[in-house]
Coordinates of C-alpha atoms in Angstrom, one line a residue:
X271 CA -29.5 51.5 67.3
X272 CA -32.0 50.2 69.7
X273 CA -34.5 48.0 68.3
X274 CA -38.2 49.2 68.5
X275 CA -39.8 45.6 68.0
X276 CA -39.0 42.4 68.1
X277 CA -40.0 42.1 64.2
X278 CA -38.2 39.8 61.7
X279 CA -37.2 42.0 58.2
X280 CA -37.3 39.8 55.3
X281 CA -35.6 41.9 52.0
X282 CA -37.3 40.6 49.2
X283 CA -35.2 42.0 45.9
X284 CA -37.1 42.5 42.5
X285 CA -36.6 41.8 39.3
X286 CA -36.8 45.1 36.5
X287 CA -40.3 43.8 35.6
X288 CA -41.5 44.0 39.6
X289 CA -41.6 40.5 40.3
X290 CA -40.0 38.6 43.0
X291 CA -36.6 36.7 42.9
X292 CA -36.6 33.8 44.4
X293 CA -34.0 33.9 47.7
X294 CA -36.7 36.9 48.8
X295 CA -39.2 34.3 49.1
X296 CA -37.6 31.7 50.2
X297 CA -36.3 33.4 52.9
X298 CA -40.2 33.6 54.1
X299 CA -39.7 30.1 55.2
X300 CA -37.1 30.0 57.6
X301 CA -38.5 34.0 58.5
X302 CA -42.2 32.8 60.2
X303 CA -40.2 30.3 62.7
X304 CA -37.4 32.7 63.3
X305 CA -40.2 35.6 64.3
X306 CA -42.2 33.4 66.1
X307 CA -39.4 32.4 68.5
X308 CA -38.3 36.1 68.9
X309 CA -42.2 37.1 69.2
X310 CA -42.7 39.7 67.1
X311 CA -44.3 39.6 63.0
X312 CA -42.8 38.6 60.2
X313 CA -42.3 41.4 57.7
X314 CA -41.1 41.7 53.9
X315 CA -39.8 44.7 52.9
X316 CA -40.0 45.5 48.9
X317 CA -37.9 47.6 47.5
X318 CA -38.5 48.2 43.6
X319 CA -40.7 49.7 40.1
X320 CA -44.3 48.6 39.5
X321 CA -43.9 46.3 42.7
X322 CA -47.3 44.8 42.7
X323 CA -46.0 41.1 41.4
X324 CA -43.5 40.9 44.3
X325 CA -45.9 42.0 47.0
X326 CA -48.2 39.7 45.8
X327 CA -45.9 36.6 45.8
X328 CA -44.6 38.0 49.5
X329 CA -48.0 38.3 51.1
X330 CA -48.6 34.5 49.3
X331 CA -45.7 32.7 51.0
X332 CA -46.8 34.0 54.7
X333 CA -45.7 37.7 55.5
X334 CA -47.4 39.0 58.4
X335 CA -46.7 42.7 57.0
X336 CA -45.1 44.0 53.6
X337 CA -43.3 47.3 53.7
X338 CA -43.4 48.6 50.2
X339 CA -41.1 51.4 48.8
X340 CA -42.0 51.8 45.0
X341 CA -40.6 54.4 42.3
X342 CA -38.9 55.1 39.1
X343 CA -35.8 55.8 41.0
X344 CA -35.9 51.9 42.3
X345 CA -36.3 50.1 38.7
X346 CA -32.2 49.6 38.7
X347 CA -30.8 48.6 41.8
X348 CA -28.0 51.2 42.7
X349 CA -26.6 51.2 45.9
X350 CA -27.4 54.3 47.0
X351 CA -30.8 54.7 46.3
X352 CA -31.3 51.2 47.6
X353 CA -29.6 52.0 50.9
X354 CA -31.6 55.3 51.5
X355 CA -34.5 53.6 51.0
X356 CA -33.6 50.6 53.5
X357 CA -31.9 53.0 56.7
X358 CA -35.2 55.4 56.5
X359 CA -37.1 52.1 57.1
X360 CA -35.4 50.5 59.8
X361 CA -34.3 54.1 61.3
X362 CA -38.4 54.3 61.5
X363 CA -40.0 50.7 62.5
X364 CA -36.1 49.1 64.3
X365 CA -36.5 45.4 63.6
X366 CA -34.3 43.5 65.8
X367 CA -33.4 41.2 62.9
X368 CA -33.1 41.3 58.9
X369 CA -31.9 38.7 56.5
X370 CA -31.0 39.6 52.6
X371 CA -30.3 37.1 50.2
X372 CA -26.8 36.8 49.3
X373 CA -27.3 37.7 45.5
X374 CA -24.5 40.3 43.6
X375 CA -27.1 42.8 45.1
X376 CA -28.2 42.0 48.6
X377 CA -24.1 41.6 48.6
X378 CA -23.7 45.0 48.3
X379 CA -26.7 46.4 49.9
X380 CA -26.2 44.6 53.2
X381 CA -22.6 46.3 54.2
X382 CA -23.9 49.4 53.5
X383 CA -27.0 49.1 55.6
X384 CA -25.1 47.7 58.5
X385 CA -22.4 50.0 58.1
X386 CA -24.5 53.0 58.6
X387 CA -26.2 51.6 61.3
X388 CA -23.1 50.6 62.9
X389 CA -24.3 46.8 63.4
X390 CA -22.7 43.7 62.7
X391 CA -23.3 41.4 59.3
X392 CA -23.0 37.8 58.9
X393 CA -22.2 37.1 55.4
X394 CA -23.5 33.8 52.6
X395 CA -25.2 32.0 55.8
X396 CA -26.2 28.4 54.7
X397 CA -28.3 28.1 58.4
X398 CA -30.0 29.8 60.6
X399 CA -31.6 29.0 64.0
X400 CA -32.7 31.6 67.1
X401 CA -31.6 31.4 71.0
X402 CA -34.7 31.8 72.5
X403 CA -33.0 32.6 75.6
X404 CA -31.9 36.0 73.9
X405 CA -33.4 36.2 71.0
X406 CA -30.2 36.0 69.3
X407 CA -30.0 34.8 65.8
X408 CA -27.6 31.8 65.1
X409 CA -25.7 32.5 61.7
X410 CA -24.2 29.4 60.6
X411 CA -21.7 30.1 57.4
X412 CA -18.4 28.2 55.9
X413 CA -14.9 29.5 57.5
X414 CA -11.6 28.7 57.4
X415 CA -12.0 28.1 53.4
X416 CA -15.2 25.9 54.0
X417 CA -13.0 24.0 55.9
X418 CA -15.3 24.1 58.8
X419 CA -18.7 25.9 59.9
X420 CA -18.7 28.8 62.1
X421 CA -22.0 30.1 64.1
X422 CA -21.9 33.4 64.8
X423 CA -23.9 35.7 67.1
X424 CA -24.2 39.6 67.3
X425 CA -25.8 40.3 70.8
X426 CA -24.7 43.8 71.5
X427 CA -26.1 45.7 68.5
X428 CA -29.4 45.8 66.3
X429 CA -31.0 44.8 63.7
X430 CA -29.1 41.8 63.5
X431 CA -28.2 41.4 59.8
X432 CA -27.1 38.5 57.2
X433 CA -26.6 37.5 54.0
X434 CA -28.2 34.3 53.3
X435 CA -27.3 31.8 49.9
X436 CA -30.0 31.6 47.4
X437 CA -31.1 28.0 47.2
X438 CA -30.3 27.2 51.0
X439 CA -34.3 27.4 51.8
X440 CA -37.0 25.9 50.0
X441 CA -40.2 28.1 49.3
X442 CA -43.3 27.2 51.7
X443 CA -46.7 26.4 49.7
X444 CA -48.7 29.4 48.6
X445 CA -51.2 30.4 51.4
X446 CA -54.1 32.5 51.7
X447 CA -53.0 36.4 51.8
X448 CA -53.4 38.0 55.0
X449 CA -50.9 40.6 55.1
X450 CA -50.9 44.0 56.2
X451 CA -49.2 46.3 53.1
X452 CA -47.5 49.4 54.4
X453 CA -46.1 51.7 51.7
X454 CA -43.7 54.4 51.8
X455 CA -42.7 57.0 49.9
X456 CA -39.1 57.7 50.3
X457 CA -38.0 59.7 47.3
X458 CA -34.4 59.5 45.8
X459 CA -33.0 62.5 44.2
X460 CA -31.0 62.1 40.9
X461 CA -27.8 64.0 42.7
X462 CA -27.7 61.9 45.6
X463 CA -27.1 58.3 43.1
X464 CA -23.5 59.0 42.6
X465 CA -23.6 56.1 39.9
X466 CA -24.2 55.7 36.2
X467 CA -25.9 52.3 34.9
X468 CA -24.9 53.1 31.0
X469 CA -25.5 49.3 29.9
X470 CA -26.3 45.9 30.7
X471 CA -24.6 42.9 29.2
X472 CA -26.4 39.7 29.3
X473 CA -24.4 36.3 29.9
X474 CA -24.7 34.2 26.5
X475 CA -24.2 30.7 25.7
X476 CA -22.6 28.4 27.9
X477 CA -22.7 31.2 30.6
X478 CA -26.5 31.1 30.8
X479 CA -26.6 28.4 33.6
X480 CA -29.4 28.6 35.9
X481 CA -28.3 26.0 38.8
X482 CA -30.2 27.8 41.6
X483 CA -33.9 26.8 39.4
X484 CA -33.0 23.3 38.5
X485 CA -34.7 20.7 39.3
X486 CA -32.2 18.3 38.5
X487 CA -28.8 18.7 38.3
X488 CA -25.9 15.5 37.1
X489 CA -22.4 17.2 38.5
X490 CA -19.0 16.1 37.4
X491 CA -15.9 16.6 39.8
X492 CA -11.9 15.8 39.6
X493 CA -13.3 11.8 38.9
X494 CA -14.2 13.4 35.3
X495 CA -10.5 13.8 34.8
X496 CA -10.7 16.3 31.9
X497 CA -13.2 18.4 29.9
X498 CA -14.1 15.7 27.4
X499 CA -15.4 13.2 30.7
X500 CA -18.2 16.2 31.1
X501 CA -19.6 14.3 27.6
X502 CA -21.2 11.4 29.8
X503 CA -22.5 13.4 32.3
X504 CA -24.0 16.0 29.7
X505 CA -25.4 13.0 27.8
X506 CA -27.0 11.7 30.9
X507 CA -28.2 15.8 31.9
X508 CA -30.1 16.0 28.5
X509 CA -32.5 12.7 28.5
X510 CA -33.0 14.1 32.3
X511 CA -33.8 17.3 31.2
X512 CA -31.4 18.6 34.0
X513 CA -28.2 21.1 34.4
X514 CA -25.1 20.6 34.5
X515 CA -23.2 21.2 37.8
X516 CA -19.3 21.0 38.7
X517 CA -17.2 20.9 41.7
X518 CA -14.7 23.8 42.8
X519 CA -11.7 21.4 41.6
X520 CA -13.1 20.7 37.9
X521 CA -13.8 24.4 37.7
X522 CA -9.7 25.0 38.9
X523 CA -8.5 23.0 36.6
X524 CA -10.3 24.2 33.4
X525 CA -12.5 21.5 32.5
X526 CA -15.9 23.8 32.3
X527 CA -16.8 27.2 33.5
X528 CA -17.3 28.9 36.9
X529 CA -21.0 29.2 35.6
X530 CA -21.5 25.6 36.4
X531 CA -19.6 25.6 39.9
X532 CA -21.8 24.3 42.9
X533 CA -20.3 25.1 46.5
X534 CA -18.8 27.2 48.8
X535 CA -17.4 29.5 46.2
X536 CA -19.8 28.7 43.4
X537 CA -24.0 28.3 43.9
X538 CA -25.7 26.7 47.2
X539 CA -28.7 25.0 45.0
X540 CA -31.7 22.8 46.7
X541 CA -32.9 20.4 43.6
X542 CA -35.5 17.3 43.7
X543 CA -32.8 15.3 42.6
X544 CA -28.4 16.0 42.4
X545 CA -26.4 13.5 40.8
X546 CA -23.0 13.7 42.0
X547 CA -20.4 11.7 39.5
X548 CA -16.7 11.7 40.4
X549 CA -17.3 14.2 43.3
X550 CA -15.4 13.1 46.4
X551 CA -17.3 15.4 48.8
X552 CA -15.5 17.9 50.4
X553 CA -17.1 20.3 53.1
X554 CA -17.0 23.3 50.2
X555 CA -19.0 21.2 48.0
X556 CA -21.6 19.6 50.6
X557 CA -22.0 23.6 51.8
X558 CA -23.1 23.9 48.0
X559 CA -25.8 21.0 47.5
X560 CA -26.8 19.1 50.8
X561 CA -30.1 20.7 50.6
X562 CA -30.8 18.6 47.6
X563 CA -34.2 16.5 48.1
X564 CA -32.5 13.4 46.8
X565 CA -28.5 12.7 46.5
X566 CA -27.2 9.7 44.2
X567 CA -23.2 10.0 44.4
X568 CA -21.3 7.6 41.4
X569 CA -18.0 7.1 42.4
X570 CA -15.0 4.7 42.3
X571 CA -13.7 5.1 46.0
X572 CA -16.3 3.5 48.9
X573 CA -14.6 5.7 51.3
X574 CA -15.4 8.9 49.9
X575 CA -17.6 11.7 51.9
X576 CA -20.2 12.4 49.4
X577 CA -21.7 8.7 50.4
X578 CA -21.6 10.1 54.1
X579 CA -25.2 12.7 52.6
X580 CA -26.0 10.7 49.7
X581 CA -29.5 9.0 49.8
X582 CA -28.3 6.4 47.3
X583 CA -25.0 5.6 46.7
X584 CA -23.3 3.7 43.4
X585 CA -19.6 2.5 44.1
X586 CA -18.3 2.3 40.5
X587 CA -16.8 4.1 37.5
X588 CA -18.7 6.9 36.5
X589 CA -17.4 6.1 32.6
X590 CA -19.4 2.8 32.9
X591 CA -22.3 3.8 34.9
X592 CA -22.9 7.3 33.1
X593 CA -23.7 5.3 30.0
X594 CA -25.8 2.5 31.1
X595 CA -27.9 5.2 33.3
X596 CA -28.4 6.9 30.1
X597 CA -29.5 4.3 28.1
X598 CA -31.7 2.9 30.8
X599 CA -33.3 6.0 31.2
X600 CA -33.8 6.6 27.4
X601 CA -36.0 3.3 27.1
X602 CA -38.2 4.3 29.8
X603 CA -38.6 7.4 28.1
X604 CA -39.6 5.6 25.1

């Protein structure tokens, strides 16, 4: 389709109470430089139930415009009635560009879209820049198994569209609201959602592992060399009050769950501080955490990677470290 403005389409996805997840508003961030180089507004579109928390939190981190589409129909995301809702809008207003945060929804929702507006997608982006030549957007993402990072351009077709990791943006600071709210009423028969939710199973326990919120996360990677060397870096997690993180190779080999996997193939996650014990520093992982405000890499081998990002670095065994760390930080707790 041709584009009908030069407008940057921010999806921001809801949570069943209305309120805002977080990618949505990060993605606000990078959104205001990205529609300033192409020249056109910066818009959020809200898709949801009882919305008003979300729009709020939308017009607060510096939308220009907020497209709202709210109803009954929209509490569960389904993909139909989420798609609908999405092609009438950009069918209408043509943005030139959109990003969705790559969550198990916007992962769904953004083939679809692009599908049926026969444009391209570019899929769990960790960057993002603009050609301000031709108002191209630049979507950096892992290829090759993370072995490398591709930047990918889609100049022939609009809205340009991508998929964008939670955790790879920071939020801005709240601002004073100025945005224009547009709603819609785009209405969702019950025939045309061709699926069912019948019920919703909540992770429990271990499984429960919110990486992308953390503040501070202590990882452990194949330097851990079995599930019981997790116990220092646990010990060390709780006087931090931080979560525990693992690389793609302790996750392989069994030593803890995919819940805790940071990378390529697990969460991109953006905390004050990531302690990274035993983690060599492959490309997969550094795709995962290198947005961290502050890197401290523990480990044994003074070659490895994860010293080539880290902000301090601690060449030493992590089983001798860990503790003393721990201890250290105990008595200053005291």
């Amino acid at each position: 389709m041709e584009a009908k403005t030069k407008d940057l389409w921010v999806f921001v996805e809801t949570n069943k109470d209305g309120s805002a997840k977080n990618v949505g508003i990060e993605l606000l961030t990078p959104g205001k430089d990205m529609a300033a180089k192409q020249g056109g507004a910066l818009v959020a579109v809200v898709v949801g139930y009882k919305t008003d928390a979300a729009v709020e939190a939308a017009a607060a981190h510096g939308a220009d415009k907020i497209i709202v589409v709210d109803g009954p129909e929209y509490e569960q995301y389904t993909t139909d009635a989420y798609t609908i809702a999405l092609y009438t809008l950009v069918e209408k207003y043509g943005p030139t560009s959109m990003l969705i945060g790559a969550t198990n929804n916007g992962r769904d929702l953004g083939p679809r879209v692009s599908c049926r507006l026969k444009t391209g997608l570019t899929a769990d982006c960790t960057a993002l820049d603009i050609d301000e030549e031709t108002g191209n957007v630049a979507w950096t993402r892992p290829a090759f198994g993370g072995n490398l990072m591709a930047t990918i351009l889609c100049p022939d077709h609009r809205p340009q569209i991508g998929t964008v990791r939670p955790g790879v943006f920071k939020k801005c600071e709240p601002c004073a609201a100025h945005a224009e709210i547009i709603r819609e009423d785009i209405k969702v028969s019950a025939e045309q959602i061709r699926t069912q939710v019948l019920e919703l199973l909540k992770e429990m326990g271990d499984e429960n592992v919110d990486l992308e919120g953390a503040e501070i996360i202590v990882s452990g990677g194949r330097g851990v060399g079995g599930p019981e060397g997790f116990a220092p870096i646990k010990a060390l997690a709780e006087v931090l009050g931080a979560t525990v993180g693992a690389s793609r190779a302790a996750v392989d080999s069994g030593w803890i769950s995919h819940a805790h996997q940071v990378g390529q193939t697990g969460k991109t996650v953006g905390p004050k501080l990531y302690i990274a014990c035993g983690i060599s520093g492959a490309i997969q992982h550094l795709a995962g955490m290198s947005g961290s405000d502050c890197i401290v890499a523990i480990n044994k081998d003074p070659d490895a990677p994860i010293f080539d990002v880290a902000d301090y670095g601690v060449v030493g065994d992590l089983f001798q470290v860990l503790p003393v760390l721990t201890e250290e930080i105990k008595k200053l707790r005291a």
